[in-house]
PDB file of C-alpha atoms in Angstrom:
ATOM      1  CA  UNK A   1     -19.260 -42.771 -65.304  1.00  0.00           C
ATOM      2  CA  UNK A   2     -15.604 -43.105 -64.356  1.00  0.00           C
ATOM      3  CA  UNK A   3     -12.473 -41.447 -65.623  1.00  0.00           C
ATOM      4  CA  UNK A   4      -9.146 -43.247 -65.283  1.00  0.00           C
ATOM      5  CA  UNK A   5      -5.734 -41.589 -65.589  1.00  0.00           C
ATOM      6  CA  UNK A   6      -2.353 -43.117 -66.269  1.00  0.00           C
ATOM      7  CA  UNK A   7       0.903 -41.476 -67.240  1.00  0.00           C
ATOM      8  CA  UNK A   8       3.970 -42.314 -69.267  1.00  0.00           C
ATOM      9  CA  UNK A   9       5.961 -41.362 -72.314  1.00  0.00           C
ATOM     10  CA  UNK A  10       4.112 -39.759 -75.222  1.00  0.00           C
ATOM     11  CA  UNK A  11       4.876 -42.698 -77.545  1.00  0.00           C
ATOM     12  CA  UNK A  12       3.638 -45.308 -75.084  1.00  0.00           C
ATOM     13  CA  UNK A  13       0.437 -43.394 -74.285  1.00  0.00           C
ATOM     14  CA  UNK A  14      -0.302 -43.047 -78.025  1.00  0.00           C
ATOM     15  CA  UNK A  15       0.298 -46.795 -78.529  1.00  0.00           C
ATOM     16  CA  UNK A  16      -2.126 -47.703 -75.750  1.00  0.00           C
ATOM     17  CA  UNK A  17      -4.783 -45.361 -77.170  1.00  0.00           C
ATOM     18  CA  UNK A  18      -4.385 -46.800 -80.673  1.00  0.00           C
ATOM     19  CA  UNK A  19      -4.530 -50.356 -79.321  1.00  0.00           C
ATOM     20  CA  UNK A  20      -7.948 -49.598 -77.761  1.00  0.00           C
ATOM     21  CA  UNK A  21      -9.516 -47.545 -80.569  1.00  0.00           C
ATOM     22  CA  UNK A  22     -13.055 -48.458 -79.530  1.00  0.00           C
ATOM     23  CA  UNK A  23     -12.549 -46.998 -76.051  1.00  0.00           C
ATOM     24  CA  UNK A  24     -13.056 -43.319 -75.196  1.00  0.00           C
ATOM     25  CA  UNK A  25      -9.400 -42.360 -74.600  1.00  0.00           C
ATOM     26  CA  UNK A  26      -7.576 -39.057 -74.984  1.00  0.00           C
ATOM     27  CA  UNK A  27      -3.823 -38.451 -74.717  1.00  0.00           C
ATOM     28  CA  UNK A  28      -2.679 -35.241 -73.036  1.00  0.00           C
ATOM     29  CA  UNK A  29       0.891 -34.050 -73.489  1.00  0.00           C
ATOM     30  CA  UNK A  30       2.648 -31.982 -70.838  1.00  0.00           C
ATOM     31  CA  UNK A  31       6.168 -30.995 -70.050  1.00  0.00           C
ATOM     32  CA  UNK A  32       7.967 -34.138 -68.989  1.00  0.00           C
ATOM     33  CA  UNK A  33       5.147 -36.655 -69.334  1.00  0.00           C
ATOM     34  CA  UNK A  34       1.868 -37.489 -70.971  1.00  0.00           C
ATOM     35  CA  UNK A  35      -1.451 -38.561 -69.485  1.00  0.00           C
ATOM     36  CA  UNK A  36      -3.934 -40.969 -70.942  1.00  0.00           C
ATOM     37  CA  UNK A  37      -7.565 -40.431 -69.958  1.00  0.00           C
ATOM     38  CA  UNK A  38     -10.057 -43.262 -70.259  1.00  0.00           C
ATOM     39  CA  UNK A  39     -13.698 -42.343 -69.684  1.00  0.00           C
ATOM     40  CA  UNK A  40     -16.037 -45.311 -69.346  1.00  0.00           C
ATOM     41  CA  UNK A  41     -18.956 -46.865 -67.476  1.00  0.00           C
ATOM     42  CA  UNK A  42     -16.995 -50.100 -67.227  1.00  0.00           C
ATOM     43  CA  UNK A  43     -13.497 -51.153 -66.293  1.00  0.00           C
ATOM     44  CA  UNK A  44     -10.387 -49.522 -67.630  1.00  0.00           C
ATOM     45  CA  UNK A  45      -7.746 -51.088 -69.837  1.00  0.00           C
ATOM     46  CA  UNK A  46      -4.973 -49.552 -67.679  1.00  0.00           C
ATOM     47  CA  UNK A  47      -2.905 -51.735 -65.331  1.00  0.00           C
ATOM     48  CA  UNK A  48      -2.398 -49.152 -62.555  1.00  0.00           C
ATOM     49  CA  UNK A  49      -4.704 -46.163 -63.045  1.00  0.00           C
ATOM     50  CA  UNK A  50      -5.822 -43.354 -60.806  1.00  0.00           C
ATOM     51  CA  UNK A  51      -9.608 -43.752 -60.645  1.00  0.00           C
ATOM     52  CA  UNK A  52     -12.186 -40.958 -60.430  1.00  0.00           C
ATOM     53  CA  UNK A  53     -15.954 -40.811 -60.470  1.00  0.00           C
ATOM     54  CA  UNK A  54     -17.304 -38.177 -62.852  1.00  0.00           C
ATOM     55  CA  UNK A  55     -19.783 -36.231 -60.708  1.00  0.00           C
ATOM     56  CA  UNK A  56     -20.383 -33.413 -63.175  1.00  0.00           C
ATOM     57  CA  UNK A  57     -19.528 -32.898 -66.810  1.00  0.00           C
ATOM     58  CA  UNK A  58     -20.257 -30.861 -69.893  1.00  0.00           C
ATOM     59  CA  UNK A  59     -19.630 -31.972 -73.492  1.00  0.00           C
ATOM     60  CA  UNK A  60     -17.321 -34.700 -74.754  1.00  0.00           C
ATOM     61  CA  UNK A  61     -13.579 -34.567 -74.163  1.00  0.00           C
ATOM     62  CA  UNK A  62     -11.825 -34.344 -77.523  1.00  0.00           C
ATOM     63  CA  UNK A  63      -8.308 -35.113 -78.758  1.00  0.00           C
ATOM     64  CA  UNK A  64      -7.397 -31.447 -79.293  1.00  0.00           C
ATOM     65  CA  UNK A  65      -6.914 -28.172 -77.502  1.00  0.00           C
ATOM     66  CA  UNK A  66      -5.590 -27.143 -74.123  1.00  0.00           C
ATOM     67  CA  UNK A  67      -6.363 -28.977 -70.881  1.00  0.00           C
ATOM     68  CA  UNK A  68      -6.242 -27.476 -67.405  1.00  0.00           C
ATOM     69  CA  UNK A  69      -6.381 -29.832 -64.410  1.00  0.00           C
ATOM     70  CA  UNK A  70      -6.961 -28.099 -61.092  1.00  0.00           C
ATOM     71  CA  UNK A  71      -5.792 -30.649 -58.492  1.00  0.00           C
ATOM     72  CA  UNK A  72      -7.475 -29.951 -55.140  1.00  0.00           C
ATOM     73  CA  UNK A  73      -6.670 -31.973 -51.970  1.00  0.00           C
ATOM     74  CA  UNK A  74      -9.848 -32.145 -49.858  1.00  0.00           C
ATOM     75  CA  UNK A  75     -10.336 -33.565 -46.354  1.00  0.00           C
ATOM     76  CA  UNK A  76     -12.801 -36.440 -45.892  1.00  0.00           C
ATOM     77  CA  UNK A  77     -15.038 -34.148 -43.833  1.00  0.00           C
ATOM     78  CA  UNK A  78     -14.823 -31.431 -46.474  1.00  0.00           C
ATOM     79  CA  UNK A  79     -15.951 -33.540 -49.438  1.00  0.00           C
ATOM     80  CA  UNK A  80     -19.695 -32.675 -49.232  1.00  0.00           C
ATOM     81  CA  UNK A  81     -18.923 -28.960 -48.850  1.00  0.00           C
ATOM     82  CA  UNK A  82     -16.437 -28.968 -51.727  1.00  0.00           C
ATOM     83  CA  UNK A  83     -18.796 -30.862 -54.032  1.00  0.00           C
ATOM     84  CA  UNK A  84     -21.721 -28.556 -53.257  1.00  0.00           C
ATOM     85  CA  UNK A  85     -19.592 -25.509 -54.079  1.00  0.00           C
ATOM     86  CA  UNK A  86     -18.205 -26.903 -57.325  1.00  0.00           C
ATOM     87  CA  UNK A  87     -21.424 -28.452 -58.577  1.00  0.00           C
ATOM     88  CA  UNK A  88     -22.774 -24.904 -58.777  1.00  0.00           C
ATOM     89  CA  UNK A  89     -19.838 -23.472 -60.747  1.00  0.00           C
ATOM     90  CA  UNK A  90     -19.992 -25.164 -64.148  1.00  0.00           C
ATOM     91  CA  UNK A  91     -22.084 -22.309 -65.563  1.00  0.00           C
ATOM     92  CA  UNK A  92     -19.093 -20.010 -64.991  1.00  0.00           C
ATOM     93  CA  UNK A  93     -17.444 -21.132 -68.237  1.00  0.00           C
ATOM     94  CA  UNK A  94     -19.981 -22.960 -70.403  1.00  0.00           C
ATOM     95  CA  UNK A  95     -20.652 -19.944 -72.634  1.00  0.00           C
ATOM     96  CA  UNK A  96     -17.072 -18.722 -72.734  1.00  0.00           C
ATOM     97  CA  UNK A  97     -15.364 -18.475 -76.138  1.00  0.00           C
ATOM     98  CA  UNK A  98     -12.981 -21.388 -76.627  1.00  0.00           C
ATOM     99  CA  UNK A  99     -14.559 -23.644 -73.988  1.00  0.00           C
ATOM    100  CA  UNK A 100     -14.797 -27.305 -75.087  1.00  0.00           C
ATOM    101  CA  UNK A 101     -15.460 -29.609 -72.109  1.00  0.00           C
ATOM    102  CA  UNK A 102     -15.518 -29.906 -68.314  1.00  0.00           C
ATOM    103  CA  UNK A 103     -15.347 -32.692 -65.709  1.00  0.00           C
ATOM    104  CA  UNK A 104     -15.574 -32.595 -61.923  1.00  0.00           C
ATOM    105  CA  UNK A 105     -13.763 -35.722 -60.745  1.00  0.00           C
ATOM    106  CA  UNK A 106     -14.198 -37.308 -57.304  1.00  0.00           C
ATOM    107  CA  UNK A 107     -11.156 -39.395 -56.305  1.00  0.00           C
ATOM    108  CA  UNK A 108     -11.741 -43.053 -55.430  1.00  0.00           C
ATOM    109  CA  UNK A 109      -8.516 -43.840 -53.510  1.00  0.00           C
ATOM    110  CA  UNK A 110      -7.063 -40.387 -52.954  1.00  0.00           C
ATOM    111  CA  UNK A 111      -7.921 -37.013 -51.483  1.00  0.00           C
ATOM    112  CA  UNK A 112      -7.252 -35.047 -54.689  1.00  0.00           C
ATOM    113  CA  UNK A 113     -10.293 -33.918 -56.649  1.00  0.00           C
ATOM    114  CA  UNK A 114      -9.668 -32.760 -60.205  1.00  0.00           C
ATOM    115  CA  UNK A 115     -11.526 -29.981 -61.970  1.00  0.00           C
ATOM    116  CA  UNK A 116     -10.707 -30.612 -65.631  1.00  0.00           C
ATOM    117  CA  UNK A 117     -11.479 -28.001 -68.266  1.00  0.00           C
ATOM    118  CA  UNK A 118     -10.689 -28.212 -71.968  1.00  0.00           C
ATOM    119  CA  UNK A 119     -10.203 -25.120 -74.111  1.00  0.00           C
ATOM    120  CA  UNK A 120      -9.307 -24.446 -77.737  1.00  0.00           C
ATOM    121  CA  UNK A 121      -6.004 -22.962 -76.529  1.00  0.00           C
ATOM    122  CA  UNK A 122      -4.221 -21.300 -73.611  1.00  0.00           C
ATOM    123  CA  UNK A 123      -5.484 -17.877 -74.694  1.00  0.00           C
ATOM    124  CA  UNK A 124      -9.102 -19.002 -74.249  1.00  0.00           C
ATOM    125  CA  UNK A 125      -8.348 -20.229 -70.735  1.00  0.00           C
ATOM    126  CA  UNK A 126      -6.532 -16.997 -69.805  1.00  0.00           C
ATOM    127  CA  UNK A 127      -9.399 -14.891 -71.195  1.00  0.00           C
ATOM    128  CA  UNK A 128     -11.851 -16.849 -69.047  1.00  0.00           C
ATOM    129  CA  UNK A 129      -9.640 -16.400 -65.938  1.00  0.00           C
ATOM    130  CA  UNK A 130      -9.838 -12.635 -66.507  1.00  0.00           C
ATOM    131  CA  UNK A 131     -13.581 -12.640 -67.168  1.00  0.00           C
ATOM    132  CA  UNK A 132     -16.313 -11.234 -64.948  1.00  0.00           C
ATOM    133  CA  UNK A 133     -17.899 -14.708 -64.685  1.00  0.00           C
ATOM    134  CA  UNK A 134     -14.675 -16.192 -63.280  1.00  0.00           C
ATOM    135  CA  UNK A 135     -14.276 -13.435 -60.720  1.00  0.00           C
ATOM    136  CA  UNK A 136     -17.911 -13.790 -59.617  1.00  0.00           C
ATOM    137  CA  UNK A 137     -17.760 -17.587 -59.384  1.00  0.00           C
ATOM    138  CA  UNK A 138     -14.493 -17.831 -57.492  1.00  0.00           C
ATOM    139  CA  UNK A 139     -14.289 -14.669 -55.402  1.00  0.00           C
ATOM    140  CA  UNK A 140     -17.267 -15.283 -53.148  1.00  0.00           C
ATOM    141  CA  UNK A 141     -17.623 -18.506 -51.228  1.00  0.00           C
ATOM    142  CA  UNK A 142     -21.155 -19.741 -50.768  1.00  0.00           C
ATOM    143  CA  UNK A 143     -22.190 -19.709 -47.117  1.00  0.00           C
ATOM    144  CA  UNK A 144     -23.303 -23.126 -45.927  1.00  0.00           C
ATOM    145  CA  UNK A 145     -25.437 -23.206 -42.760  1.00  0.00           C
ATOM    146  CA  UNK A 146     -23.568 -24.611 -39.766  1.00  0.00           C
ATOM    147  CA  UNK A 147     -20.166 -24.298 -41.442  1.00  0.00           C
ATOM    148  CA  UNK A 148     -18.166 -21.257 -40.391  1.00  0.00           C
ATOM    149  CA  UNK A 149     -14.904 -20.884 -42.306  1.00  0.00           C
ATOM    150  CA  UNK A 150     -14.046 -24.565 -41.987  1.00  0.00           C
ATOM    151  CA  UNK A 151     -10.790 -25.550 -43.668  1.00  0.00           C
ATOM    152  CA  UNK A 152     -11.806 -28.320 -46.045  1.00  0.00           C
ATOM    153  CA  UNK A 153      -8.418 -28.619 -47.767  1.00  0.00           C
ATOM    154  CA  UNK A 154      -5.507 -30.955 -46.920  1.00  0.00           C
ATOM    155  CA  UNK A 155      -2.947 -28.868 -48.806  1.00  0.00           C
ATOM    156  CA  UNK A 156      -2.700 -26.165 -51.442  1.00  0.00           C
ATOM    157  CA  UNK A 157      -4.259 -26.878 -54.805  1.00  0.00           C
ATOM    158  CA  UNK A 158      -2.092 -26.914 -57.916  1.00  0.00           C
ATOM    159  CA  UNK A 159      -2.714 -26.696 -61.634  1.00  0.00           C
ATOM    160  CA  UNK A 160      -1.253 -28.875 -64.359  1.00  0.00           C
ATOM    161  CA  UNK A 161      -1.702 -28.085 -68.045  1.00  0.00           C
ATOM    162  CA  UNK A 162      -1.539 -30.269 -71.117  1.00  0.00           C
ATOM    163  CA  UNK A 163      -1.994 -30.113 -74.844  1.00  0.00           C
ATOM    164  CA  UNK A 164      -4.141 -32.468 -76.880  1.00  0.00           C
ATOM    165  CA  UNK A 165      -1.309 -32.613 -79.438  1.00  0.00           C
ATOM    166  CA  UNK A 166       2.421 -33.257 -79.265  1.00  0.00           C
ATOM    167  CA  UNK A 167       4.512 -30.059 -79.138  1.00  0.00           C
ATOM    168  CA  UNK A 168       5.884 -30.475 -82.641  1.00  0.00           C
ATOM    169  CA  UNK A 169       2.317 -30.787 -83.959  1.00  0.00           C
ATOM    170  CA  UNK A 170       1.182 -27.442 -82.439  1.00  0.00           C
TER     171      UNK A 170
END
């Protein structure tokens, strides 16, 4: 499964989604731009997308709620370590109130992995960040034999947030 991302104005992203109703596409609205996600086994309908392989996922992504994209630049050598760590973390939020969906996305032509979570709203995400499960999952790094405090990151990670609805609809 692949997930493709493209960005543009809210109106244009909505037009593209409506034009391809049979495709699994979701528009995310942020401050300043919108993203269009296309999840498919095949090729995308986008002209110039960012392409990711879905290496872990829970539930279907829906056109609603609050989306958090944790963008994490990882070195080529660090990819196996990063993936092993994150493939064991999805249970940290699956039973949390307000959780909708999750994707761990491996970049195809980039170094930036994306950990995408979807929540019913920002309050659900904040409650999870303050939960015992979050602290347990993210405070202790799993020791991997033969790897002693190796820096697997190219740069600092950053978070982007989006809504599944236009601001005036919220």
